[in-house]
């Protein structure tokens, strides 16, 4: 736990264990309700101090932060891999992306533009000159998930700081060590200490005190749909930005060539053992190439190596907890008992599940309908574009979708008609660069991330009007 930029002791501890072999990775102080009050008071002071800094000061701090994260890349990556279970190669890639996110955010500190308002365009506006400024909202609570403990925390607090806000970061309990490392890096980069607060602890224990606190002006949350909805109900009169789950789909049209696509689809379904919000879950393949596609995908998936995430050759590590393994396995069993074919995978060793491919599952099975968040891809067939679009859209979620086709007219039809936050043509839905607008429609979320877009969410418009005659 970090308050006012300093590590703080608590009566209770969070013990972080490896999801691969349950060994202890480290310990931190557990934040309790009383710490929420202290954190908000500290952050409000931090906001006042930060208000005395220039945009350039904040740009410099964030630039230094990017440098510090680069210097500490290997130790942060090993911590992420140990406490979250993603492979060490994926963890290194996350750190590299985190550096990008901070670098983009630093640039945004220089781009807090307002605009003039043509007041005299109204019948009563004679003599008036108007303009608006973009000002920070104040204190931001940033609640982040376990699956990208570094980059998704940075997607919140780096733009928040760029815009001049103080923050309280609440990382997932299972990835508390990364959360603390982020706070330390901010302080070492010369950030206003009071503006940097990290509450390591349990969401259910301190969540209500945090999200309902009137001293917080915006909650930016990434996590599951149900927790997101609970936060929205309990937040009161404050802004919320919600980055929630999905059951992302890929459509492979009859004019696409399956050979290259299966490799990409497998990457999209099993990276981080499928624990990615935009993981490939549903693949709709035109009936003319369905059998070839399933064969090729099966071959590709069988070649993936499972095991210890810290082993350089591991492709697929463990799921975050045993109960998640049981849940995913029970969903596979349900689909198979309803007639789906288990093409490969699904066997379990500890918390590691062999990557699974299911074919011809029912659209009503949980593996299709709900967010799977595990190493399973479901391949179903479609007849024509209208049917594929209907199946993709028949979901409570709408984050990103991929479409493979060589027909530009068809690509545009999908882009227009898919009800999602982002459509990727000839690419899997997992693709993301960190400055693009990112977020979902329907129950996948509210608002957008990507530093420029996050800064918009985290600032208010302040109008100034001069009467000049
Ligand atoms: P989660 O909802 O269980 O937890 C997310 C965070 O919320 C954690 O920090 C947790 O401690 C906290 N929390 C839990 N209960 C709370 C409460 N009552 N009040 C306040 N905070 C509370 O999610 P998770 O298991 O860590 O992450 C997986 C989920 O996140 C998946 O659904 C995934 O799709 C989603 N996700 C979405 C995106 C996106 O950008 N849309 C990105 C990554 C993950």
Short mmCIF file of C-alpha atoms and ligand atoms in Angstrom, two decimals:
data_model
loop_
_atom_site.label_atom_id
_atom_site.label_comp_id
_atom_site.label_asym_id
_atom_site.label_seq_id
_atom_site.Cartn_x
_atom_site.Cartn_y
_atom_site.Cartn_z
CA UNK A 1 0.00 0.00 0.00
CA UNK A 2 1.30 3.44 -0.87
CA UNK A 3 -0.09 6.66 0.61
CA UNK A 4 1.36 10.08 -0.22
CA UNK A 5 4.03 8.30 -2.22
CA UNK A 6 5.27 6.20 0.75
CA UNK A 7 4.86 2.51 1.58
CA UNK A 8 2.56 2.20 4.57
CA UNK A 9 2.23 -0.70 7.01
CA UNK A 10 -1.11 -2.22 7.94
CA UNK A 11 -2.35 -4.69 10.56
CA UNK A 12 -3.15 -7.18 7.81
CA UNK A 13 -1.17 -8.54 4.88
CA UNK A 14 -1.93 -9.63 1.32
CA UNK A 15 0.06 -12.77 0.51
CA UNK A 16 0.51 -13.12 -3.25
CA UNK A 17 0.91 -16.67 -4.56
CA UNK A 18 1.88 -18.07 -7.97
CA UNK A 19 -1.16 -19.47 -9.79
CA UNK A 20 1.18 -22.06 -11.34
CA UNK A 21 2.62 -23.74 -8.23
CA UNK A 22 1.06 -21.76 -5.31
CA UNK A 23 4.52 -20.70 -4.05
CA UNK A 24 4.59 -17.31 -2.26
CA UNK A 25 5.70 -14.56 -4.64
CA UNK A 26 5.58 -11.73 -2.11
CA UNK A 27 3.56 -9.83 0.49
CA UNK A 28 2.19 -6.31 0.81
CA UNK A 29 0.08 -4.41 3.36
CA UNK A 30 -3.66 -4.94 3.08
CA UNK A 31 -5.62 -1.71 2.74
CA UNK A 32 -8.67 -1.50 5.02
CA UNK A 33 -11.66 0.88 5.01
CA UNK A 34 -9.85 3.38 7.22
CA UNK A 35 -7.11 3.61 4.59
CA UNK A 36 -9.63 4.62 1.92
CA UNK A 37 -10.47 7.76 3.90
CA UNK A 38 -6.76 8.55 4.35
CA UNK A 39 -6.10 7.95 0.66
CA UNK A 40 -8.87 10.30 -0.47
CA UNK A 41 -7.75 13.06 1.91
CA UNK A 42 -4.15 12.65 0.74
CA UNK A 43 -5.14 12.62 -2.91
CA UNK A 44 -7.19 15.80 -2.49
CA UNK A 45 -4.08 17.50 -1.09
CA UNK A 46 -2.10 16.03 -3.97
CA UNK A 47 -4.56 17.47 -6.47
CA UNK A 48 -4.13 20.97 -5.00
CA UNK A 49 -0.32 20.70 -5.16
CA UNK A 50 -0.46 19.28 -8.69
CA UNK A 51 -2.64 22.22 -9.76
CA UNK A 52 0.42 24.43 -9.19
CA UNK A 53 2.44 22.49 -11.78
CA UNK A 54 2.57 23.22 -15.49
CA UNK A 55 1.67 20.85 -18.30
CA UNK A 56 5.38 20.70 -19.05
CA UNK A 57 6.15 19.59 -15.46
CA UNK A 58 3.69 16.71 -15.83
CA UNK A 59 5.09 15.83 -19.25
CA UNK A 60 8.58 15.65 -17.73
CA UNK A 61 7.44 13.42 -14.86
CA UNK A 62 5.73 10.99 -17.20
CA UNK A 63 8.70 10.95 -19.55
CA UNK A 64 10.94 10.05 -16.61
CA UNK A 65 8.41 7.38 -15.59
CA UNK A 66 8.66 5.77 -19.05
CA UNK A 67 12.45 5.66 -18.63
CA UNK A 68 12.23 4.09 -15.15
CA UNK A 69 9.80 1.42 -16.34
CA UNK A 70 12.19 0.59 -19.20
CA UNK A 71 15.11 0.27 -16.78
CA UNK A 72 13.10 -2.01 -14.48
CA UNK A 73 11.47 -3.95 -17.35
CA UNK A 74 12.88 -7.39 -16.57
CA UNK A 75 12.10 -7.33 -12.85
CA UNK A 76 8.56 -6.03 -13.50
CA UNK A 77 8.02 -8.70 -16.19
CA UNK A 78 9.15 -11.47 -13.83
CA UNK A 79 6.82 -10.17 -11.14
CA UNK A 80 3.87 -10.06 -13.56
CA UNK A 81 4.60 -13.57 -14.84
CA UNK A 82 5.01 -14.95 -11.30
CA UNK A 83 1.87 -13.43 -9.77
CA UNK A 84 -0.45 -13.52 -12.78
CA UNK A 85 0.77 -16.64 -14.61
CA UNK A 86 1.17 -15.27 -18.15
CA UNK A 87 4.26 -16.46 -19.96
CA UNK A 88 7.43 -14.48 -19.40
CA UNK A 89 7.44 -13.50 -23.10
CA UNK A 90 3.91 -12.09 -22.76
CA UNK A 91 4.92 -10.31 -19.56
CA UNK A 92 7.86 -8.61 -21.32
CA UNK A 93 5.52 -7.55 -24.12
CA UNK A 94 3.17 -6.05 -21.53
CA UNK A 95 5.97 -3.98 -20.00
CA UNK A 96 6.99 -2.69 -23.45
CA UNK A 97 3.37 -1.67 -24.04
CA UNK A 98 3.20 -0.03 -20.62
CA UNK A 99 6.17 2.15 -21.59
CA UNK A 100 4.28 3.11 -24.78
CA UNK A 101 1.16 3.97 -22.80
CA UNK A 102 3.11 6.26 -20.50
CA UNK A 103 4.93 7.87 -23.43
CA UNK A 104 1.65 8.63 -25.21
CA UNK A 105 0.21 9.96 -21.96
CA UNK A 106 3.22 12.27 -21.48
CA UNK A 107 2.52 13.74 -24.92
CA UNK A 108 -1.14 14.27 -24.01
CA UNK A 109 -0.08 16.47 -21.09
CA UNK A 110 0.92 18.98 -23.81
CA UNK A 111 -2.34 18.76 -25.71
CA UNK A 112 -5.02 19.92 -23.28
CA UNK A 113 -6.63 22.20 -25.82
CA UNK A 114 -9.82 24.17 -25.37
CA UNK A 115 -11.63 26.21 -27.99
CA UNK A 116 -13.30 29.53 -28.61
CA UNK A 117 -17.11 29.78 -28.62
CA UNK A 118 -18.80 32.19 -31.08
CA UNK A 119 -21.03 33.77 -28.42
CA UNK A 120 -22.26 36.46 -30.81
CA UNK A 121 -23.86 33.83 -33.01
CA UNK A 122 -26.81 33.93 -30.57
CA UNK A 123 -29.33 36.83 -30.68
CA UNK A 124 -28.31 37.94 -27.18
CA UNK A 125 -24.56 37.37 -27.59
CA UNK A 126 -23.46 40.83 -28.73
CA UNK A 127 -20.31 41.97 -26.90
CA UNK A 128 -19.59 38.56 -25.45
CA UNK A 129 -16.41 36.56 -26.08
CA UNK A 130 -16.38 32.95 -24.97
CA UNK A 131 -13.83 30.20 -24.67
CA UNK A 132 -13.55 26.93 -22.87
CA UNK A 133 -10.66 25.29 -21.09
CA UNK A 134 -10.09 21.65 -20.26
CA UNK A 135 -9.54 21.19 -16.53
CA UNK A 136 -8.84 18.03 -14.48
CA UNK A 137 -11.77 16.51 -12.58
CA UNK A 138 -9.81 16.17 -9.30
CA UNK A 139 -9.28 12.78 -7.66
CA UNK A 140 -9.63 9.63 -9.73
CA UNK A 141 -10.10 6.08 -8.45
CA UNK A 142 -8.52 3.61 -10.87
CA UNK A 143 -9.61 0.01 -10.32
CA UNK A 144 -7.70 -2.48 -12.46
CA UNK A 145 -7.95 -6.23 -13.23
CA UNK A 146 -5.42 -9.02 -12.80
CA UNK A 147 -4.85 -9.87 -16.45
CA UNK A 148 -2.73 -6.84 -17.50
CA UNK A 149 -1.70 -5.58 -14.07
CA UNK A 150 0.81 -3.07 -15.43
CA UNK A 151 -0.53 -1.78 -18.71
CA UNK A 152 -4.19 -1.51 -17.77
CA UNK A 153 -3.31 0.31 -14.55
CA UNK A 154 -1.13 2.69 -16.56
CA UNK A 155 -3.96 3.22 -19.08
CA UNK A 156 -5.81 4.85 -16.19
CA UNK A 157 -3.31 6.63 -13.99
CA UNK A 158 -0.88 7.92 -16.65
CA UNK A 159 -3.59 9.88 -18.57
CA UNK A 160 -5.08 10.90 -15.20
CA UNK A 161 -1.76 12.42 -14.15
CA UNK A 162 -1.17 13.93 -17.59
CA UNK A 163 -4.45 15.81 -17.23
CA UNK A 164 -3.51 17.05 -13.73
CA UNK A 165 -5.53 14.63 -11.59
CA UNK A 166 -4.41 12.91 -8.39
CA UNK A 167 -5.12 9.20 -8.26
CA UNK A 168 -5.85 6.23 -6.03
CA UNK A 169 -4.97 2.97 -7.77
CA UNK A 170 -6.73 -0.22 -6.58
CA UNK A 171 -4.98 -3.13 -8.33
CA UNK A 172 -6.44 -6.66 -8.31
CA UNK A 173 -5.51 -8.42 -5.07
CA UNK A 174 -3.76 -11.25 -6.93
CA UNK A 175 -1.45 -8.76 -8.67
CA UNK A 176 -0.75 -6.44 -5.74
CA UNK A 177 3.04 -6.58 -6.19
CA UNK A 178 2.88 -5.06 -9.67
CA UNK A 179 0.49 -2.43 -8.29
CA UNK A 180 3.03 -1.35 -5.69
CA UNK A 181 5.86 -1.34 -8.23
CA UNK A 182 3.87 1.12 -10.35
CA UNK A 183 3.37 3.46 -7.39
CA UNK A 184 7.10 3.34 -6.54
CA UNK A 185 8.05 4.10 -10.14
CA UNK A 186 5.76 7.15 -10.18
CA UNK A 187 7.33 8.51 -7.00
CA UNK A 188 10.85 7.83 -8.27
CA UNK A 189 9.95 9.73 -11.43
CA UNK A 190 9.33 12.83 -9.31
CA UNK A 191 5.53 12.82 -9.26
CA UNK A 192 3.79 14.86 -6.57
CA UNK A 193 3.85 12.19 -3.80
CA UNK A 194 0.40 13.05 -2.41
CA UNK A 195 -1.07 12.52 -5.88
CA UNK A 196 0.20 8.91 -5.93
CA UNK A 197 -1.78 6.44 -3.80
CA UNK A 198 -2.07 2.67 -4.19
CA UNK A 199 -4.56 0.66 -2.12
CA UNK A 200 -3.59 -3.00 -2.25
CA UNK A 201 -6.39 -5.16 -0.94
CA UNK A 202 -9.69 -6.82 -1.62
CA UNK A 203 -12.32 -5.18 -3.81
CA UNK A 204 -15.18 -6.61 -1.80
CA UNK A 205 -13.61 -5.33 1.46
CA UNK A 206 -12.81 -1.72 0.51
CA UNK A 207 -14.81 -1.35 -2.72
CA UNK A 208 -17.91 0.28 -1.24
CA UNK A 209 -15.94 2.85 0.81
CA UNK A 210 -13.86 3.70 -2.25
CA UNK A 211 -16.47 3.95 -5.00
CA UNK A 212 -19.09 5.76 -2.91
CA UNK A 213 -16.66 8.34 -1.47
CA UNK A 214 -17.81 11.85 -2.47
CA UNK A 215 -14.19 13.09 -2.60
CA UNK A 216 -13.61 11.00 -5.72
CA UNK A 217 -14.85 12.62 -8.93
CA UNK A 218 -14.35 9.78 -11.43
CA UNK A 219 -14.02 6.01 -11.24
CA UNK A 220 -12.23 4.32 -14.09
CA UNK A 221 -12.76 0.58 -13.84
CA UNK A 222 -11.54 -2.36 -15.90
CA UNK A 223 -12.88 -5.73 -14.90
CA UNK A 224 -15.86 -8.02 -15.05
CA UNK A 225 -19.33 -6.94 -16.12
CA UNK A 226 -20.97 -7.73 -12.78
CA UNK A 227 -18.49 -5.80 -10.65
CA UNK A 228 -18.73 -2.94 -13.16
CA UNK A 229 -22.49 -2.82 -12.79
CA UNK A 230 -22.23 -2.93 -8.98
CA UNK A 231 -19.78 -0.01 -9.03
CA UNK A 232 -22.04 1.99 -11.34
CA UNK A 233 -24.96 1.48 -8.92
CA UNK A 234 -22.91 2.49 -5.88
CA UNK A 235 -20.86 5.36 -7.32
CA UNK A 236 -23.43 8.11 -6.72
CA UNK A 237 -22.99 11.38 -8.57
CA UNK A 238 -19.64 10.88 -10.21
CA UNK A 239 -18.41 9.93 -13.63
CA UNK A 240 -17.67 6.31 -14.44
CA UNK A 241 -15.60 4.81 -17.23
CA UNK A 242 -16.18 1.08 -17.60
CA UNK A 243 -13.99 -1.34 -19.57
CA UNK A 244 -15.74 -4.69 -19.16
CA UNK A 245 -15.83 -8.15 -20.66
CA UNK A 246 -16.78 -9.71 -23.98
CA UNK A 247 -17.17 -12.93 -25.92
CA UNK A 248 -15.29 -11.59 -28.93
CA UNK A 249 -15.94 -13.04 -32.37
CA UNK A 250 -14.03 -13.50 -35.60
CA UNK A 251 -15.82 -14.03 -38.93
CA UNK A 252 -13.91 -15.95 -41.62
CA UNK A 253 -15.69 -15.43 -44.94
CA UNK A 254 -15.67 -17.98 -47.76
CA UNK A 255 -13.26 -15.85 -49.85
CA UNK A 256 -10.56 -15.84 -47.13
CA UNK A 257 -7.61 -18.26 -47.17
CA UNK A 258 -7.59 -20.23 -43.87
CA UNK A 259 -3.89 -21.23 -43.85
CA UNK A 260 -2.45 -18.00 -42.45
CA UNK A 261 -5.52 -17.12 -40.42
CA UNK A 262 -5.47 -20.15 -38.08
CA UNK A 263 -2.08 -19.18 -36.66
CA UNK A 264 -3.34 -15.71 -35.81
CA UNK A 265 -6.65 -17.05 -34.44
CA UNK A 266 -4.78 -19.51 -32.21
CA UNK A 267 -2.62 -16.68 -30.94
CA UNK A 268 -5.76 -14.68 -30.22
CA UNK A 269 -7.54 -17.48 -28.39
CA UNK A 270 -4.78 -18.78 -26.16
CA UNK A 271 -2.47 -15.90 -25.32
CA UNK A 272 -2.54 -15.47 -21.54
CA UNK A 273 -4.52 -18.75 -21.49
CA UNK A 274 -7.46 -16.87 -22.99
CA UNK A 275 -7.59 -14.41 -20.09
CA UNK A 276 -7.83 -11.33 -22.28
CA UNK A 277 -10.98 -9.22 -22.56
CA UNK A 278 -10.75 -9.32 -26.38
CA UNK A 279 -9.63 -12.93 -26.58
CA UNK A 280 -10.89 -14.83 -29.63
CA UNK A 281 -13.78 -16.86 -28.23
CA UNK A 282 -16.24 -17.36 -31.10
CA UNK A 283 -15.05 -18.07 -34.64
CA UNK A 284 -17.74 -18.09 -37.34
CA UNK A 285 -16.43 -19.80 -40.48
CA UNK A 286 -18.24 -19.95 -43.82
CA UNK A 287 -19.59 -23.47 -44.40
CA UNK A 288 -17.56 -23.84 -47.64
CA UNK A 289 -14.22 -23.80 -45.73
CA UNK A 290 -15.40 -24.96 -42.29
CA UNK A 291 -13.87 -28.48 -42.25
CA UNK A 292 -10.49 -27.31 -43.59
CA UNK A 293 -10.42 -24.50 -41.05
CA UNK A 294 -11.18 -26.76 -38.07
CA UNK A 295 -8.51 -29.29 -39.18
CA UNK A 296 -5.84 -26.62 -39.57
CA UNK A 297 -6.75 -24.93 -36.30
CA UNK A 298 -6.60 -28.26 -34.44
CA UNK A 299 -3.08 -28.90 -35.81
CA UNK A 300 -1.93 -25.41 -34.84
CA UNK A 301 -3.36 -25.60 -31.34
CA UNK A 302 -1.87 -29.03 -30.58
CA UNK A 303 1.59 -27.53 -31.21
CA UNK A 304 1.26 -24.98 -28.36
CA UNK A 305 3.40 -25.73 -25.30
CA UNK A 306 1.77 -25.48 -21.88
CA UNK A 307 3.51 -25.24 -18.51
CA UNK A 308 5.60 -23.02 -16.23
CA UNK A 309 5.08 -19.38 -17.24
CA UNK A 310 8.67 -18.51 -16.32
CA UNK A 311 10.00 -21.11 -18.80
CA UNK A 312 11.04 -19.21 -21.96
CA UNK A 313 9.48 -21.87 -24.21
CA UNK A 314 5.99 -21.87 -22.61
CA UNK A 315 3.13 -20.62 -24.79
CA UNK A 316 0.21 -21.18 -22.43
CA UNK A 317 0.49 -20.86 -18.65
CA UNK A 318 -2.05 -21.44 -15.88
CA UNK A 319 -5.43 -19.85 -15.25
CA UNK A 320 -5.49 -17.43 -12.33
CA UNK A 321 -7.24 -19.82 -9.89
CA UNK A 322 -8.45 -23.40 -9.53
CA UNK A 323 -12.10 -22.34 -9.45
CA UNK A 324 -11.67 -20.74 -12.90
CA UNK A 325 -10.25 -24.02 -14.26
CA UNK A 326 -13.30 -25.88 -12.90
CA UNK A 327 -15.69 -23.30 -14.36
CA UNK A 328 -14.13 -23.43 -17.84
CA UNK A 329 -14.03 -27.23 -17.79
CA UNK A 330 -17.72 -27.41 -16.79
CA UNK A 331 -18.66 -25.10 -19.67
CA UNK A 332 -16.76 -27.38 -22.10
CA UNK A 333 -18.61 -30.40 -20.68
CA UNK A 334 -21.96 -28.65 -21.07
CA UNK A 335 -21.24 -27.88 -24.75
CA UNK A 336 -20.09 -31.45 -25.44
CA UNK A 337 -23.17 -32.92 -23.78
CA UNK A 338 -25.26 -30.63 -26.01
CA UNK A 339 -23.59 -32.03 -29.15
CA UNK A 340 -20.41 -29.98 -29.70
CA UNK A 341 -17.26 -31.78 -30.85
CA UNK A 342 -14.17 -31.36 -28.65
CA UNK A 343 -11.52 -31.24 -31.39
CA UNK A 344 -8.57 -31.02 -29.00
CA UNK A 345 -7.48 -29.93 -25.52
CA UNK A 346 -9.43 -29.40 -22.32
CA UNK A 347 -7.27 -31.69 -20.16
CA UNK A 348 -6.19 -30.20 -16.85
CA UNK A 349 -2.96 -30.34 -14.82
CA UNK A 350 -2.97 -28.11 -11.74
CA UNK A 351 -4.27 -24.76 -12.95
CA UNK A 352 -3.02 -25.35 -16.51
CA UNK A 353 -5.57 -26.37 -19.14
CA UNK A 354 -4.54 -27.71 -22.54
CA UNK A 355 -5.85 -25.26 -25.19
CA UNK A 356 -9.22 -26.50 -26.41
CA UNK A 357 -11.10 -26.21 -29.70
CA UNK A 358 -14.85 -26.89 -29.78
CA UNK A 359 -16.73 -27.20 -33.05
CA UNK A 360 -20.47 -26.84 -33.74
CA UNK A 361 -21.53 -25.73 -30.26
CA UNK A 362 -25.06 -24.44 -29.74
CA UNK A 363 -25.42 -20.67 -29.79
CA UNK A 364 -27.16 -20.98 -26.40
CA UNK A 365 -24.25 -22.82 -24.73
CA UNK A 366 -22.30 -20.83 -22.16
CA UNK A 367 -19.07 -21.27 -24.16
CA UNK A 368 -20.71 -19.14 -26.85
CA UNK A 369 -23.06 -16.87 -24.94
CA UNK A 370 -21.06 -15.84 -21.83
CA UNK A 371 -17.53 -14.54 -21.40
CA UNK A 372 -15.32 -17.66 -21.31
CA UNK A 373 -12.02 -16.12 -20.16
CA UNK A 374 -10.09 -19.37 -20.62
CA UNK A 375 -8.09 -21.24 -23.30
CA UNK A 376 -11.04 -22.33 -25.46
CA UNK A 377 -12.12 -21.36 -28.98
CA UNK A 378 -15.54 -22.28 -30.36
CA UNK A 379 -15.79 -22.67 -34.14
CA UNK A 380 -19.28 -22.54 -35.63
CA UNK A 381 -20.41 -22.39 -39.27
CA UNK A 382 -22.47 -19.82 -41.13
CA UNK A 383 -24.30 -19.74 -44.46
CA UNK A 384 -24.27 -16.07 -45.50
CA UNK A 385 -23.11 -12.65 -44.26
CA UNK A 386 -26.48 -11.73 -42.79
CA UNK A 387 -26.44 -14.82 -40.61
CA UNK A 388 -22.83 -14.20 -39.48
CA UNK A 389 -23.62 -10.59 -38.54
CA UNK A 390 -26.70 -11.70 -36.63
CA UNK A 391 -24.73 -14.31 -34.68
CA UNK A 392 -21.92 -11.91 -33.77
CA UNK A 393 -24.43 -9.26 -32.67
CA UNK A 394 -26.55 -11.70 -30.69
CA UNK A 395 -24.56 -10.99 -27.52
CA UNK A 396 -24.90 -8.76 -24.47
CA UNK A 397 -21.29 -7.73 -25.18
CA UNK A 398 -19.71 -5.66 -27.96
CA UNK A 399 -15.99 -4.94 -27.51
CA UNK A 400 -14.06 -5.74 -30.72
CA UNK A 401 -14.63 -8.15 -33.62
CA UNK A 402 -12.43 -9.41 -36.46
CA UNK A 403 -13.48 -10.13 -40.05
CA UNK A 404 -11.40 -11.98 -42.64
CA UNK A 405 -12.37 -11.26 -46.25
CA UNK A 406 -10.71 -10.12 -49.47
CA UNK A 407 -13.82 -8.24 -50.61
CA UNK A 408 -13.69 -4.57 -49.62
CA UNK A 409 -17.44 -4.06 -50.06
CA UNK A 410 -18.16 -6.96 -47.75
CA UNK A 411 -15.59 -5.69 -45.24
CA UNK A 412 -17.38 -2.36 -45.12
CA UNK A 413 -20.74 -4.01 -44.64
CA UNK A 414 -19.40 -5.82 -41.56
CA UNK A 415 -17.73 -2.64 -40.29
CA UNK A 416 -21.08 -0.83 -40.46
CA UNK A 417 -23.32 -3.57 -39.12
CA UNK A 418 -21.31 -5.22 -36.33
CA UNK A 419 -22.41 -3.77 -33.01
CA UNK A 420 -19.00 -3.44 -31.32
CA UNK A 421 -16.54 -0.74 -30.26
CA UNK A 422 -13.93 -1.75 -32.86
CA UNK A 423 -13.95 -3.79 -36.09
CA UNK A 424 -10.67 -5.24 -37.36
CA UNK A 425 -10.58 -6.29 -40.98
CA UNK A 426 -8.19 -9.16 -41.73
CA UNK A 427 -7.06 -9.12 -38.12
CA UNK A 428 -8.15 -10.78 -34.86
CA UNK A 429 -10.10 -8.75 -32.27
CA UNK A 430 -7.14 -8.95 -29.86
CA UNK A 431 -5.18 -6.41 -31.85
CA UNK A 432 -4.60 -3.19 -29.95
CA UNK A 433 -2.07 -0.42 -30.06
CA UNK A 434 -2.12 1.74 -26.99
CA UNK A 435 -3.08 5.12 -28.43
CA UNK A 436 -6.14 3.97 -30.37
CA UNK A 437 -9.64 4.58 -28.97
CA UNK A 438 -10.50 1.40 -27.14
CA UNK A 439 -13.71 0.36 -25.44
CA UNK A 440 -17.02 -1.36 -25.94
CA UNK A 441 -20.72 -0.91 -26.56
CA UNK A 442 -23.63 -2.65 -24.85
CA UNK A 443 -22.48 -4.40 -21.65
CA UNK A 444 -18.81 -4.25 -22.67
CA UNK A 445 -18.51 -0.79 -21.26
CA UNK A 446 -18.91 2.96 -21.10
CA UNK A 447 -16.33 5.42 -22.44
CA UNK A 448 -12.99 4.93 -24.15
CA UNK A 449 -9.37 4.39 -23.18
CA UNK A 450 -6.21 5.24 -25.12
CA UNK A 451 -4.41 8.25 -23.60
CA UNK A 452 -6.02 10.94 -25.76
CA UNK A 453 -9.51 9.55 -25.18
CA UNK A 454 -8.92 8.83 -21.49
CA UNK A 455 -7.80 12.43 -20.99
CA UNK A 456 -11.11 13.58 -22.49
CA UNK A 457 -13.00 11.40 -20.00
CA UNK A 458 -10.85 12.68 -17.11
CA UNK A 459 -11.26 16.39 -17.76
CA UNK A 460 -14.18 18.81 -17.54
CA UNK A 461 -14.96 21.64 -19.88
CA UNK A 462 -14.79 24.97 -18.08
CA UNK A 463 -16.47 27.85 -19.91
CA UNK A 464 -15.19 31.41 -19.59
CA UNK A 465 -17.22 34.32 -20.97
CA UNK A 466 -16.05 37.94 -21.22
CA UNK A 467 -18.47 40.82 -21.62
CA UNK A 468 -16.41 43.41 -23.47
CA UNK A 469 -18.54 46.50 -24.13
P1 LIG B 1 -12.91 -8.36 -11.44
O1 LIG B 1 -14.14 -7.62 -11.84
O2 LIG B 1 -13.06 -9.54 -10.56
O3 LIG B 1 -11.92 -7.37 -10.64
C1 LIG B 1 -11.45 -6.17 -11.21
C2 LIG B 1 -11.04 -5.22 -10.11
O4 LIG B 1 -12.19 -4.85 -9.37
C3 LIG B 1 -10.06 -5.82 -9.10
O5 LIG B 1 -9.14 -4.83 -8.71
C4 LIG B 1 -10.96 -6.16 -7.92
O6 LIG B 1 -10.29 -6.20 -6.69
C5 LIG B 1 -11.94 -5.01 -7.98
N1 LIG B 1 -13.22 -5.23 -7.30
C6 LIG B 1 -13.88 -6.39 -7.10
N2 LIG B 1 -15.02 -6.16 -6.43
C7 LIG B 1 -15.09 -4.83 -6.21
C8 LIG B 1 -16.02 -3.96 -5.57
N3 LIG B 1 -17.12 -4.44 -5.01
N4 LIG B 1 -15.76 -2.65 -5.55
C9 LIG B 1 -14.65 -2.14 -6.10
N5 LIG B 1 -13.72 -2.91 -6.72
C10 LIG B 1 -13.94 -4.23 -6.76
O7 LIG B 1 -12.12 -8.69 -12.79
P2 LIG B 1 -10.80 -9.54 -12.98
O8 LIG B 1 -11.10 -10.98 -12.72
O9 LIG B 1 -9.65 -8.93 -12.25
O10 LIG B 1 -10.53 -9.31 -14.54
C11 LIG B 1 -11.18 -10.03 -15.52
C12 LIG B 1 -12.30 -9.25 -16.14
O11 LIG B 1 -11.83 -8.00 -16.60
C13 LIG B 1 -12.89 -9.93 -17.37
O12 LIG B 1 -14.28 -9.82 -17.36
C14 LIG B 1 -12.30 -9.13 -18.52
O13 LIG B 1 -13.03 -9.17 -19.71
C15 LIG B 1 -12.26 -7.78 -17.94
N6 LIG B 1 -11.31 -6.95 -18.66
C16 LIG B 1 -11.77 -5.97 -19.49
C17 LIG B 1 -10.87 -5.21 -20.23
C18 LIG B 1 -11.32 -4.10 -21.15
O14 LIG B 1 -10.48 -3.27 -21.49
N7 LIG B 1 -12.56 -4.04 -21.56
C19 LIG B 1 -9.51 -5.46 -20.11
C20 LIG B 1 -9.07 -6.46 -19.25
C21 LIG B 1 -9.98 -7.19 -18.53
#
